[in-house]
Coordinates of C-alpha atoms and ligand atoms in Angstrom, one line a residue:
X1 CA 85.9 79.4 114.9
X2 CA 87.6 79.1 118.2
X3 CA 88.3 75.7 119.8
X4 CA 86.3 76.7 122.9
X5 CA 83.2 77.6 120.9
X6 CA 83.6 74.4 118.9
X7 CA 84.0 72.2 122.0
X8 CA 81.1 73.7 124.0
X9 CA 78.8 73.8 121.0
X10 CA 79.5 70.1 120.6
X11 CA 78.8 69.4 124.2
X12 CA 75.5 71.2 123.8
X13 CA 74.6 69.4 120.5
X14 CA 75.6 66.0 121.9
X15 CA 73.4 66.6 125.0
X16 CA 70.4 67.6 122.8
X17 CA 70.9 64.6 120.6
X18 CA 71.0 62.2 123.6
X19 CA 67.9 64.0 124.9
X20 CA 66.2 63.3 121.6
X21 CA 67.2 59.7 121.9
X22 CA 65.7 59.4 125.3
X23 CA 62.5 61.0 124.1
X24 CA 62.3 58.1 121.5
X25 CA 63.0 55.5 124.2
X26 CA 60.2 57.1 126.3
X27 CA 57.8 57.1 123.4
X28 CA 58.4 53.4 122.9
X29 CA 57.8 52.6 126.6
X30 CA 55.8 55.3 128.2
X31 CA 55.3 53.4 131.4
X32 CA 59.0 54.0 132.3
X33 CA 58.9 57.5 133.7
X34 CA 62.6 57.2 134.3
X35 CA 63.2 57.9 130.6
X36 CA 61.5 61.3 131.1
X37 CA 64.0 62.1 133.8
X38 CA 66.9 61.4 131.5
X39 CA 65.3 63.5 128.8
X40 CA 65.1 66.4 131.2
X41 CA 68.7 65.9 132.3
X42 CA 70.1 65.6 128.8
X43 CA 68.3 68.8 127.7
X44 CA 69.4 70.6 130.8
X45 CA 73.0 69.5 130.2
X46 CA 72.7 71.0 126.7
X47 CA 71.3 74.2 128.1
X48 CA 74.2 74.3 130.7
X49 CA 76.7 74.0 127.8
X50 CA 75.1 77.0 126.1
X51 CA 75.2 79.1 129.3
X52 CA 78.9 78.0 129.8
X53 CA 79.6 79.4 126.3
X54 CA 77.7 82.6 127.1
X55 CA 79.7 83.1 130.3
X56 CA 83.0 82.7 128.4
X57 CA 82.2 85.6 126.1
X58 CA 80.1 87.8 128.4
X59 CA 80.6 91.5 127.6
X60 CA 79.3 92.9 130.9
X61 CA 79.0 91.9 134.5
X62 CA 75.2 92.2 134.1
X63 CA 75.1 89.6 131.3
X64 CA 77.5 87.4 133.3
X65 CA 75.2 87.6 136.4
X66 CA 72.1 86.8 134.4
X67 CA 73.8 83.8 132.8
X68 CA 75.1 82.6 136.1
X69 CA 71.5 82.7 137.5
X70 CA 70.3 80.9 134.5
X71 CA 72.9 78.3 134.9
X72 CA 71.8 77.8 138.5
X73 CA 68.4 76.7 137.1
X74 CA 69.9 74.4 134.4
X75 CA 72.1 72.7 137.1
X76 CA 69.0 72.3 139.3
X77 CA 67.3 70.6 136.3
X78 CA 70.1 68.2 136.0
X79 CA 70.8 67.4 139.6
X80 CA 67.2 66.8 140.9
X81 CA 66.2 64.5 138.0
X82 CA 69.5 62.7 138.4
X83 CA 68.8 62.0 142.0
X84 CA 65.3 60.5 141.2
X85 CA 66.7 58.7 138.2
X86 CA 69.1 56.9 140.5
X87 CA 66.2 56.2 142.9
X88 CA 64.0 54.8 140.2
X89 CA 66.6 52.9 138.2
X90 CA 68.7 51.4 141.0
X91 CA 65.9 50.5 143.4
X92 CA 68.4 50.5 146.2
X93 CA 68.7 54.3 147.0
X94 CA 67.5 55.8 150.3
X95 CA 64.3 57.9 150.0
X96 CA 65.1 60.3 152.8
X97 CA 68.4 61.2 151.2
X98 CA 66.8 61.8 147.9
X99 CA 64.3 64.2 149.5
X100 CA 67.1 65.9 151.5
X101 CA 69.1 66.5 148.3
X102 CA 66.0 67.7 146.4
X103 CA 65.2 70.1 149.2
X104 CA 68.7 71.5 149.4
X105 CA 68.8 71.9 145.6
X106 CA 65.4 73.7 145.8
X107 CA 66.7 76.0 148.5
X108 CA 69.9 76.7 146.4
X109 CA 67.7 77.6 143.4
X110 CA 65.6 80.1 145.5
X111 CA 68.8 81.7 147.0
X112 CA 70.2 81.8 143.5
X113 CA 67.3 83.9 142.2
X114 CA 66.9 86.0 145.4
X115 CA 70.6 87.0 145.5
X116 CA 71.3 90.1 143.4
X117 CA 74.6 88.7 142.2
X118 CA 73.7 85.0 141.8
X119 CA 74.5 82.1 144.2
X120 CA 78.2 82.3 143.3
X121 CA 79.1 85.9 144.0
X122 CA 77.9 88.0 146.9
X123 CA 79.1 90.9 144.7
X124 CA 80.4 90.6 141.2
X125 CA 82.5 93.6 140.6
X126 CA 84.1 93.1 137.2
X127 CA 84.9 90.7 134.4
X128 CA 88.5 89.7 133.9
X129 CA 90.0 88.4 130.7
X130 CA 91.8 85.1 130.9
X131 CA 93.7 83.0 128.4
X132 CA 93.8 79.3 127.8
X133 CA 97.1 77.5 127.5
X134 CA 96.7 77.6 123.7
X135 CA 96.2 81.3 123.8
X136 CA 92.4 81.7 123.5
X137 CA 90.7 84.5 125.4
X138 CA 87.7 84.2 127.6
X139 CA 86.2 86.0 130.6
X140 CA 85.7 85.1 134.3
X141 CA 84.0 87.0 137.0
X142 CA 85.8 88.9 139.8
X143 CA 84.1 89.5 143.1
X144 CA 83.4 88.3 146.7
X145 CA 82.1 84.8 147.1
X146 CA 78.5 84.2 148.3
X147 CA 78.5 82.5 151.7
X148 CA 75.3 80.7 150.7
X149 CA 77.2 78.7 148.1
X150 CA 77.7 76.3 151.0
X151 CA 74.1 75.0 150.4
X152 CA 74.7 73.6 146.8
X153 CA 78.1 72.3 148.0
X154 CA 76.3 70.4 150.7
X155 CA 73.9 69.1 148.2
X156 CA 76.7 67.9 145.9
X157 CA 78.4 66.2 148.9
X158 CA 75.2 64.4 149.8
X159 CA 74.8 63.3 146.1
X160 CA 78.1 61.6 146.3
X161 CA 77.1 59.8 149.5
X162 CA 73.7 59.0 148.2
X163 CA 74.9 57.5 144.9
X164 CA 77.8 55.7 146.6
X165 CA 75.4 54.0 149.0
X166 CA 72.9 53.1 146.3
X167 CA 75.8 51.7 144.1
X168 CA 77.3 49.6 146.8
X169 CA 73.9 48.0 147.5
X170 CA 73.2 47.5 143.8
X171 CA 76.6 45.8 143.5
X172 CA 75.7 43.5 146.3
X173 CA 72.5 42.5 144.6
X174 CA 74.4 41.6 141.5
X175 CA 73.8 44.8 139.4
X176 CA 77.5 45.3 138.8
X177 CA 77.3 47.2 135.4
X178 CA 74.8 49.6 136.9
X179 CA 76.8 50.2 140.0
X180 CA 80.1 50.8 138.2
X181 CA 79.0 52.6 135.1
X182 CA 76.1 54.8 136.3
X183 CA 76.9 55.0 140.0
X184 CA 80.7 55.4 139.4
X185 CA 80.2 57.9 136.6
X186 CA 78.0 60.1 138.7
X187 CA 80.3 60.0 141.6
X188 CA 83.4 60.7 139.5
X189 CA 82.0 63.6 137.6
X190 CA 80.1 65.2 140.5
X191 CA 83.4 65.1 142.5
X192 CA 85.3 66.6 139.5
X193 CA 82.6 69.3 139.1
X194 CA 82.5 70.0 142.8
X195 CA 86.3 70.5 142.9
X196 CA 86.8 72.3 139.6
X197 CA 84.0 74.9 139.8
X198 CA 85.0 76.4 143.2
X199 CA 88.6 76.6 141.9
X200 CA 87.3 78.6 138.8
X201 CA 85.1 80.7 141.1
X202 CA 88.0 81.5 143.3
X203 CA 90.1 82.4 140.2
X204 CA 92.7 79.7 141.1
X205 CA 92.3 77.6 137.9
X206 CA 92.2 79.8 134.8
X207 CA 89.7 77.8 132.7
X208 CA 86.1 78.4 131.7
X209 CA 83.4 76.7 133.7
X210 CA 83.2 73.1 132.6
X211 CA 80.0 72.1 134.4
X212 CA 78.4 71.1 131.1
X213 CA 81.3 68.9 130.3
X214 CA 81.0 66.9 133.5
X215 CA 77.3 66.6 133.2
X216 CA 77.5 65.5 129.6
X217 CA 79.8 62.7 130.8
X218 CA 77.1 61.7 133.3
X219 CA 74.4 61.8 130.6
X220 CA 76.6 59.6 128.4
X221 CA 76.9 57.1 131.2
X222 CA 73.1 57.1 131.7
X223 CA 72.5 56.8 128.0
X224 CA 74.8 53.8 127.7
X225 CA 73.0 52.1 130.5
X226 CA 69.5 52.9 129.2
X227 CA 70.3 51.9 125.6
X228 CA 72.0 48.7 126.6
X229 CA 68.9 48.0 128.8
X230 CA 66.6 48.6 125.8
X231 CA 68.8 46.3 123.6
X232 CA 68.6 43.6 126.3
X233 CA 64.8 44.0 126.6
X234 CA 64.5 43.6 122.8
X235 CA 66.7 40.5 123.0
X236 CA 64.5 39.1 125.8
X237 CA 61.4 39.9 123.7
X238 CA 63.0 37.8 120.8
X239 CA 63.8 35.0 123.2
X240 CA 60.2 35.0 124.6
X241 CA 58.9 34.9 121.1
X242 CA 61.1 31.9 120.3
X243 CA 60.1 30.2 123.4
X244 CA 56.4 31.0 122.7
X245 CA 56.9 29.4 119.3
X246 CA 58.4 26.3 120.8
X247 CA 55.4 26.0 123.2
X248 CA 53.0 26.5 120.5
X249 CA 54.7 23.8 118.3
X250 CA 54.6 21.5 121.3
X251 CA 50.9 22.1 122.0
X252 CA 50.0 21.8 118.4
X253 CA 51.8 18.5 118.0
X254 CA 51.6 16.8 121.3
X255 CA 49.5 13.6 121.2
X256 CA 47.5 14.7 124.2
X257 CA 44.4 17.0 124.3
X258 CA 45.1 20.5 125.5
X259 CA 42.4 23.1 126.4
X260 CA 42.9 26.8 127.3
X261 CA 40.2 28.2 129.5
X262 CA 39.5 31.9 130.0
X263 CA 38.4 33.7 133.2
X264 CA 34.7 33.0 132.3
X265 CA 35.3 29.3 132.0
X266 CA 35.0 29.4 128.3
X267 CA 37.3 27.5 125.9
X268 CA 39.9 29.9 124.5
X269 CA 42.2 27.4 122.9
X270 CA 42.1 23.7 121.8
X271 CA 45.0 21.8 120.1
X272 CA 44.6 19.7 117.0
X273 CA 44.7 16.5 119.0
X274 CA 41.6 17.5 120.9
X275 CA 39.9 18.3 117.6
X276 CA 40.8 14.8 116.4
X277 CA 39.7 13.2 119.6
X278 CA 36.4 15.0 120.0
X279 CA 35.5 15.2 116.3
X280 CA 34.7 18.9 116.7
X281 CA 36.5 21.6 114.8
X282 CA 38.3 24.3 116.7
X283 CA 35.8 27.0 115.7
X284 CA 33.0 24.9 117.1
X285 CA 34.7 24.6 120.5
X286 CA 36.2 28.1 121.1
X287 CA 33.9 30.2 123.2
X288 CA 31.9 27.2 124.4
X289 CA 31.6 26.7 128.2
X290 CA 34.2 24.2 129.3
X291 CA 31.6 22.6 131.6
X292 CA 29.6 21.5 128.5
X293 CA 32.4 19.4 127.2
X294 CA 31.8 16.5 129.6
X295 CA 28.1 16.3 129.1
X296 CA 25.6 17.0 131.8
X297 CA 26.8 14.4 134.3
X298 CA 30.3 15.8 134.4
X299 CA 29.7 19.6 134.2
X300 CA 29.6 19.9 138.0
X301 CA 32.8 18.1 138.4
X302 CA 34.5 20.3 135.8
X303 CA 33.4 23.5 137.5
X304 CA 34.4 22.1 140.9
X305 CA 37.9 21.1 139.6
X306 CA 38.6 24.4 137.9
X307 CA 37.4 26.4 141.0
X308 CA 39.8 24.4 143.1
X309 CA 42.8 25.3 140.8
X310 CA 41.8 29.0 140.9
X311 CA 41.3 29.0 144.7
X312 CA 44.3 27.0 145.7
X313 CA 46.4 28.1 142.8
X314 CA 47.9 24.6 142.7
X315 CA 48.3 22.0 140.0
X316 CA 45.3 19.9 140.0
X317 CA 44.3 16.5 138.6
X318 CA 40.7 15.7 138.0
X319 CA 38.7 13.1 136.0
X320 CA 35.9 14.2 133.7
X321 CA 34.8 12.8 130.4
X322 CA 34.6 14.3 127.0
X323 CA 31.5 13.8 124.9
X324 CA 32.6 13.5 121.3
X325 CA 30.8 14.7 118.3
X326 CA 29.9 11.1 117.6
X327 CA 28.2 10.9 121.0
X328 CA 30.9 8.5 122.3
X329 CA 32.0 9.3 125.8
X330 CA 35.8 9.2 126.5
X331 CA 37.2 9.1 130.1
X332 CA 40.0 11.6 130.6
X333 CA 42.3 12.5 133.4
X334 CA 43.0 16.3 133.3
X335 CA 46.0 18.1 134.8
X336 CA 45.2 21.8 135.1
X337 CA 47.4 24.7 135.9
X338 CA 46.7 28.3 136.4
X339 CA 48.2 30.8 134.0
X340 CA 49.2 34.3 135.2
X341 CA 49.8 37.6 133.6
X342 CA 53.2 39.4 134.2
X343 CA 51.7 41.2 137.2
X344 CA 50.6 37.9 138.8
X345 CA 46.9 38.4 138.0
X346 CA 44.8 35.4 136.8
X347 CA 45.0 34.8 133.1
X348 CA 42.9 31.6 132.8
X349 CA 43.7 27.9 133.0
X350 CA 45.4 25.3 130.9
X351 CA 44.3 21.7 131.0
X352 CA 46.2 18.8 129.5
X353 CA 44.2 15.6 129.3
X354 CA 45.1 11.9 129.1
X355 CA 42.7 9.6 127.5
X356 CA 42.3 6.7 130.0
X357 CA 39.2 5.1 128.4
X358 CA 41.2 2.0 127.3
X359 CA 43.1 1.8 130.5
X360 CA 39.9 1.8 132.5
X361 CA 38.5 -0.9 130.2
X362 CA 41.7 -2.9 130.7
X363 CA 41.3 -2.6 134.5
X364 CA 37.8 -3.7 134.3
X365 CA 38.9 -6.7 132.2
X366 CA 41.6 -7.5 134.8
X367 CA 39.1 -7.4 137.6
X368 CA 36.9 -9.7 135.7
X369 CA 39.8 -12.1 135.1
X370 CA 40.8 -11.9 138.7
X371 CA 37.3 -12.7 139.9
X372 CA 37.2 -15.7 137.6
X373 CA 40.6 -16.9 138.7
X374 CA 39.5 -16.6 142.3
X375 CA 36.4 -18.5 141.6
X376 CA 38.3 -21.2 139.8
X377 CA 40.8 -21.5 142.6
X378 CA 38.2 -21.9 145.2
X379 CA 35.9 -24.3 143.3
X380 CA 38.1 -26.2 140.8
X381 CA 39.7 -28.6 143.2
X382 CA 36.5 -29.3 145.1
X383 CA 34.6 -29.9 141.8
X384 CA 37.4 -32.2 140.5
X385 CA 37.4 -34.1 143.8
X386 CA 33.7 -34.5 143.9
X387 CA 33.3 -35.6 140.3
X388 CA 36.3 -37.9 140.5
X389 CA 34.9 -39.5 143.6
X390 CA 31.5 -39.9 142.1
X391 CA 32.9 -41.4 138.9
X392 CA 35.3 -43.9 140.6
X393 CA 32.9 -44.9 143.4
X394 CA 30.0 -45.4 141.2
X395 CA 31.2 -48.8 140.0
X396 CA 32.1 -50.5 143.3
X397 CA 29.0 -49.0 145.0
X398 CA 26.8 -50.4 142.2
X399 CA 28.5 -53.8 142.6
X400 CA 28.0 -53.7 146.4
X401 CA 24.4 -52.9 145.9
X402 CA 23.6 -55.6 143.5
X403 CA 25.5 -58.2 145.6
X404 CA 23.7 -57.1 148.7
X405 CA 20.4 -57.4 146.9
X406 CA 21.3 -60.8 145.6
X407 CA 22.2 -61.9 149.1
X408 CA 18.9 -60.6 150.5
X409 CA 16.9 -62.4 147.7
X410 CA 18.8 -65.7 148.3
X411 CA 18.3 -65.5 152.1
X412 CA 14.6 -64.7 151.7
X413 CA 13.9 -67.5 149.3
X414 CA 16.4 -69.9 150.9
X415 CA 17.8 -70.7 147.4
X416 CA 21.4 -69.9 148.3
X417 CA 23.5 -72.1 150.5
X418 CA 26.0 -71.0 153.1
X419 CA 29.0 -71.2 150.7
X420 CA 27.3 -69.0 148.1
X421 CA 26.3 -66.5 150.8
X422 CA 29.9 -66.3 152.0
X423 CA 31.1 -65.7 148.4
X424 CA 28.6 -62.9 148.0
X425 CA 29.8 -61.3 151.3
X426 CA 33.4 -61.7 150.1
X427 CA 32.5 -59.8 146.9
X428 CA 30.9 -57.1 148.9
X429 CA 34.0 -56.8 151.1
X430 CA 36.2 -56.7 148.0
X431 CA 34.2 -54.0 146.4
X432 CA 34.1 -52.0 149.6
X433 CA 37.9 -52.2 149.7
X434 CA 38.1 -51.1 146.2
X435 CA 36.0 -48.1 147.0
X436 CA 38.3 -47.3 149.9
X437 CA 41.3 -47.7 147.5
X438 CA 39.7 -45.3 145.1
X439 CA 39.4 -42.7 147.8
X440 CA 43.0 -43.4 148.8
X441 CA 44.2 -43.2 145.2
X442 CA 42.3 -40.0 144.6
X443 CA 43.9 -38.5 147.7
X444 CA 47.3 -39.6 146.6
X445 CA 46.7 -38.1 143.2
X446 CA 45.7 -34.9 144.8
X447 CA 48.8 -35.0 147.0
X448 CA 51.4 -36.2 144.5
X449 CA 49.6 -36.0 141.2
X450 CA 51.4 -35.1 138.0
X451 CA 53.0 -31.8 138.8
X452 CA 54.5 -29.5 136.3
X453 CA 57.8 -27.9 136.9
X454 CA 59.3 -24.8 135.2
X455 CA 61.7 -22.0 136.1
X456 CA 59.7 -19.4 137.9
X457 CA 60.8 -15.9 138.7
X458 CA 58.9 -15.2 142.0
X459 CA 59.3 -11.5 141.6
X460 CA 57.4 -11.6 138.3
X461 CA 54.7 -13.8 139.7
X462 CA 54.2 -11.4 142.7
X463 CA 54.0 -8.6 140.2
X464 CA 51.4 -10.4 138.1
X465 CA 49.3 -11.2 141.2
X466 CA 49.5 -7.6 142.4
X467 CA 48.4 -6.4 139.0
X468 CA 45.4 -8.7 139.1
X469 CA 44.6 -7.5 142.6
X470 CA 45.4 -3.8 142.1
X471 CA 41.8 -2.6 141.8
X472 CA 40.7 -4.7 144.7
X473 CA 43.5 -3.2 146.9
X474 CA 42.6 0.3 145.9
X475 CA 38.9 -0.3 146.4
X476 CA 39.5 -1.6 149.9
X477 CA 42.1 1.1 150.8
X478 CA 44.9 -1.4 151.3
X479 CA 48.5 -0.2 151.1
X480 CA 50.8 -2.8 149.7
X481 CA 54.5 -2.8 150.5
X482 CA 56.5 -5.1 148.4
X483 CA 60.1 -5.7 149.5
X484 CA 61.8 -8.2 147.1
X485 CA 65.5 -8.0 146.6
X486 CA 66.6 -7.6 142.9
X487 CA 68.8 -10.7 143.0
X488 CA 66.1 -13.2 144.1
X489 CA 67.0 -16.6 142.6
X490 CA 64.4 -18.4 140.5
X491 CA 62.5 -21.4 141.8
X492 CA 61.4 -24.6 140.0
X493 CA 57.7 -24.9 140.4
X494 CA 54.4 -24.4 138.5
X495 CA 53.9 -20.8 137.6
X496 CA 50.1 -20.9 137.8
X497 CA 50.2 -22.9 141.0
X498 CA 52.4 -20.4 142.7
X499 CA 50.2 -17.6 141.4
X500 CA 47.2 -19.5 143.0
X501 CA 49.0 -19.7 146.4
X502 CA 49.9 -16.0 146.4
X503 CA 46.4 -15.1 145.3
X504 CA 44.8 -17.1 148.0
X505 CA 47.0 -15.7 150.7
X506 CA 46.5 -12.1 149.5
X507 CA 42.7 -12.5 149.3
X508 CA 42.6 -13.9 152.8
X509 CA 44.7 -11.0 154.0
X510 CA 42.5 -8.5 152.2
X511 CA 39.4 -10.1 153.7
X512 CA 41.0 -10.0 157.2
X513 CA 41.8 -6.3 156.8
X514 CA 38.1 -5.5 156.4
X515 CA 37.9 -5.7 160.1
X516 CA 40.4 -2.8 160.8
X517 CA 40.0 0.9 160.0
X518 CA 40.7 2.0 156.4
X519 CA 43.8 4.0 157.4
X520 CA 45.4 1.0 159.0
X521 CA 45.2 -1.6 156.2
X522 CA 48.6 -2.8 155.1
X523 CA 49.9 -5.9 153.4
X524 CA 53.6 -6.6 153.1
X525 CA 55.3 -9.1 150.8
X526 CA 58.8 -10.0 151.7
X527 CA 61.2 -12.6 150.4
X528 CA 64.5 -13.9 151.8
X529 CA 66.9 -16.7 151.1
X530 CA 67.2 -19.2 154.0
X531 CA 69.5 -22.3 153.5
X532 CA 69.1 -22.4 149.8
X533 CA 65.3 -22.0 150.0
X534 CA 63.3 -19.0 149.1
X535 CA 61.1 -17.9 151.9
X536 CA 58.2 -15.7 151.0
X537 CA 56.1 -14.0 153.6
X538 CA 52.8 -12.2 153.3
X539 CA 51.8 -10.3 156.4
X540 CA 48.9 -8.1 157.1
X541 CA 47.8 -5.6 159.7
X542 CA 44.5 -7.4 160.4
X543 CA 43.3 -9.0 163.6
X544 CA 45.5 -12.1 163.2
X545 CA 44.5 -15.7 164.0
X546 CA 43.3 -17.0 167.4
X547 CA 46.3 -19.0 168.6
X548 CA 44.1 -22.0 169.3
X549 CA 43.2 -22.2 165.7
X550 CA 46.7 -21.7 164.2
X551 CA 47.2 -25.4 163.9
X552 CA 43.9 -26.0 162.1
X553 CA 44.1 -23.3 159.4
X554 CA 45.5 -25.7 156.8
X555 CA 43.0 -28.4 157.3
X556 CA 40.5 -28.9 154.5
X557 CA 37.1 -27.4 155.3
X558 CA 38.3 -25.3 158.2
X559 CA 36.8 -21.8 158.0
X560 CA 35.6 -19.1 160.2
X561 CA 33.8 -17.3 157.4
X562 CA 30.1 -17.6 156.9
X563 CA 30.4 -18.3 153.2
X564 CA 33.9 -19.7 153.3
X565 CA 34.8 -23.1 152.0
X566 CA 37.8 -23.7 154.1
X567 CA 39.7 -25.1 151.1
X568 CA 42.0 -22.1 150.2
X569 CA 44.8 -22.8 152.7
X570 CA 44.6 -26.5 152.3
X571 CA 45.0 -26.2 148.6
X572 CA 48.0 -23.8 149.2
X573 CA 49.6 -26.4 151.4
X574 CA 49.1 -29.1 148.9
X575 CA 50.7 -27.0 146.2
X576 CA 53.6 -25.8 148.2
X577 CA 54.3 -29.3 149.6
X578 CA 54.1 -30.8 146.1
X579 CA 57.1 -28.6 145.1
X580 CA 59.1 -29.6 148.2
X581 CA 58.2 -26.5 150.3
X582 CA 56.5 -25.8 153.6
X583 CA 53.8 -23.4 154.6
X584 CA 52.9 -22.0 158.0
X585 CA 51.0 -19.3 159.7
X586 CA 51.9 -17.2 162.8
X587 CA 50.8 -14.0 164.5
X588 CA 53.0 -11.0 164.2
X589 CA 54.2 -9.1 167.2
X590 CA 52.2 -5.9 167.1
X591 CA 49.2 -7.4 165.4
X592 CA 48.3 -9.1 162.2
X593 CA 48.9 -12.5 160.7
X594 CA 51.9 -13.7 158.7
X595 CA 51.7 -16.6 156.2
X596 CA 55.0 -17.8 155.0
X597 CA 56.0 -20.5 152.6
X598 CA 59.2 -21.8 151.2
X599 CA 60.2 -23.1 147.8
X600 CA 63.6 -24.7 146.9
X601 CA 65.5 -22.5 144.5
X602 CA 66.2 -23.9 141.0
X603 CA 69.9 -24.2 141.9
X604 CA 69.0 -26.4 144.8
X605 CA 67.0 -28.6 142.5
X606 CA 69.8 -29.0 140.0
X607 CA 72.2 -29.7 142.9
X608 CA 69.9 -32.4 144.1
X609 CA 69.6 -33.8 140.5
X610 CA 73.3 -33.9 140.0
X611 CA 74.3 -34.8 143.5
Ligands
ADP1 P1 38.3 -19.6 153.6 O1 39.0 -18.5 153.0 O2 37.3 -20.2 152.7 O3 37.7 -19.5 154.9 P2 40.9 -20.6 153.9 O4 41.5 -22.0 154.0 O5 41.5 -19.8 152.9 O6 39.4 -20.8 153.7 O7 41.1 -19.9 155.3 C1 40.8 -20.6 156.5 C2 40.6 -19.7 157.7 O8 41.9 -19.2 158.0 C3 39.8 -18.5 157.4 O9 38.4 -18.8 157.6 C4 40.3 -17.5 158.5 O10 39.6 -17.8 159.7 C5 41.7 -17.9 158.6 N1 42.6 -17.0 157.9 C6 43.2 -17.1 156.7 N2 44.0 -16.1 156.4 C7 43.9 -15.2 157.5 C8 44.5 -13.9 157.8 N3 45.3 -13.3 156.9 N4 44.2 -13.4 158.9 C9 43.3 -14.0 159.8 N5 42.8 -15.2 159.6 C10 43.0 -15.8 158.4

């Protein structure tokens, strides 16, 4: 068999095989109409190769003409799908150019079939035998050129412009392989075909038409691109599967309850942790309305929370409880996200919960402790003072009473003389002095009584007090700003006592803030080091203190509150002074009160001890 026949048959066969391959790709993914275009191109390229072969061995001008016209059709079936393939595959081509080229190609096809001697020849007069350089014979047509051939040439020229433009834009968007391989391939081989064919038509280059070869090259470039795309897609699919598996493993093992919710608000997925927590099996939960999980009281909240996620499309946190199979109710904080399909449509919701039952209980306990501590702080000292006084004064008062009664009896009966009466009065005076001493001593005890000293980290104490007051601050909409440097030195004082001072000042500030609007309730805690002393300030954005009263705040029993005791600040002063510090109040420029107190740092203490 001759090399020409072998080569062109191979071109045809390869094109058909590639066409078949593209059919398979299309069958696998029918949504991609682009595969159909490449099928058409590949088969048309195969048909062009066969017409090329026929033209080489045509035995009469009539056969040659018919084959030329047929080839006009096969070329049309390559070029037009190719233009739309580029349009669909690149996404960067210009639509108007695509339509212009399609129209020009359509016009060429019509001219081709209307012209008696095809689009190439105005008149085909004869066939001429030619020889390849290795000596093989084939025929070419001899005749005058058809002036209308300008139309397909214009179409080819526009194709080059069109593909060049689309490739440059694809390159800029980062699709480099597509731009180089497919775009570059089309341009190169269209230019080669556009140069070679007219030279053959004009009899300048003595070779057979090689249109099918150029187009086969383009089809190969397309195939490479499509197959590598398909391979990439399958790799992505594998990766997605692996990542899906990772997600599933995570959801199945995470120690948090997870619920999938479908479009009808029914449970579509629950993880094992939720089964364990609720005591229900998966099968009992799937398909149930998610609103029913929280019992009647919470179902409205569930529906409202989910609607919010769907409407706003945002991540949402809501609190609703879970009624377990045992009837126990657990409080949960749910974070819900909306899931979407690949086209962006709603695919349900995913809620991940956090069981905060124990945390809420702990907060309630803390609040209780805090109330107790507050109560103790405010009543302890008074109680102690009162019972101490009663106890100590009982004895001298009783002695005074009995002496006075004896004196009265003596005076009434005249049984006591003047000396005895003076003695009784002396006793009364002595007992009275003793009573006064008791009061003095008690006071002194209160001022300088046994005090406990330990190394106290003020930052920690502030933190503890804030913990205790957290719920109170939240309930009263107070924002707390704590500004304590990390390197605060320790102080030497009683931890519980300092806690009491802070607690008192904070409670006073919170109470003062009740008189200002919610959005303007702020408390700041600051600490600085001044001359070796730690100075702690608590300021609030409340109404402040009337300046006339500033000096009286720390007096015992001074209060402006209806049910106040007026002991809080005096106790604070007693504690602070017992540890060698000072406490004072002032009004802050811009509104609010500031209560500051100092405490010597532990270094100061040791200096004093050693120095
Ligand atoms: P009580 O709290 O029982 O009134 P305190 O000794 O703690 O006793 O407070 C005395 C008074 O000081 C309060 O009645 C109040 O008038 C005033 N006071 C205390 N803290 C503040 C504050 N942060 N802002 C305004 N006034 C305050």
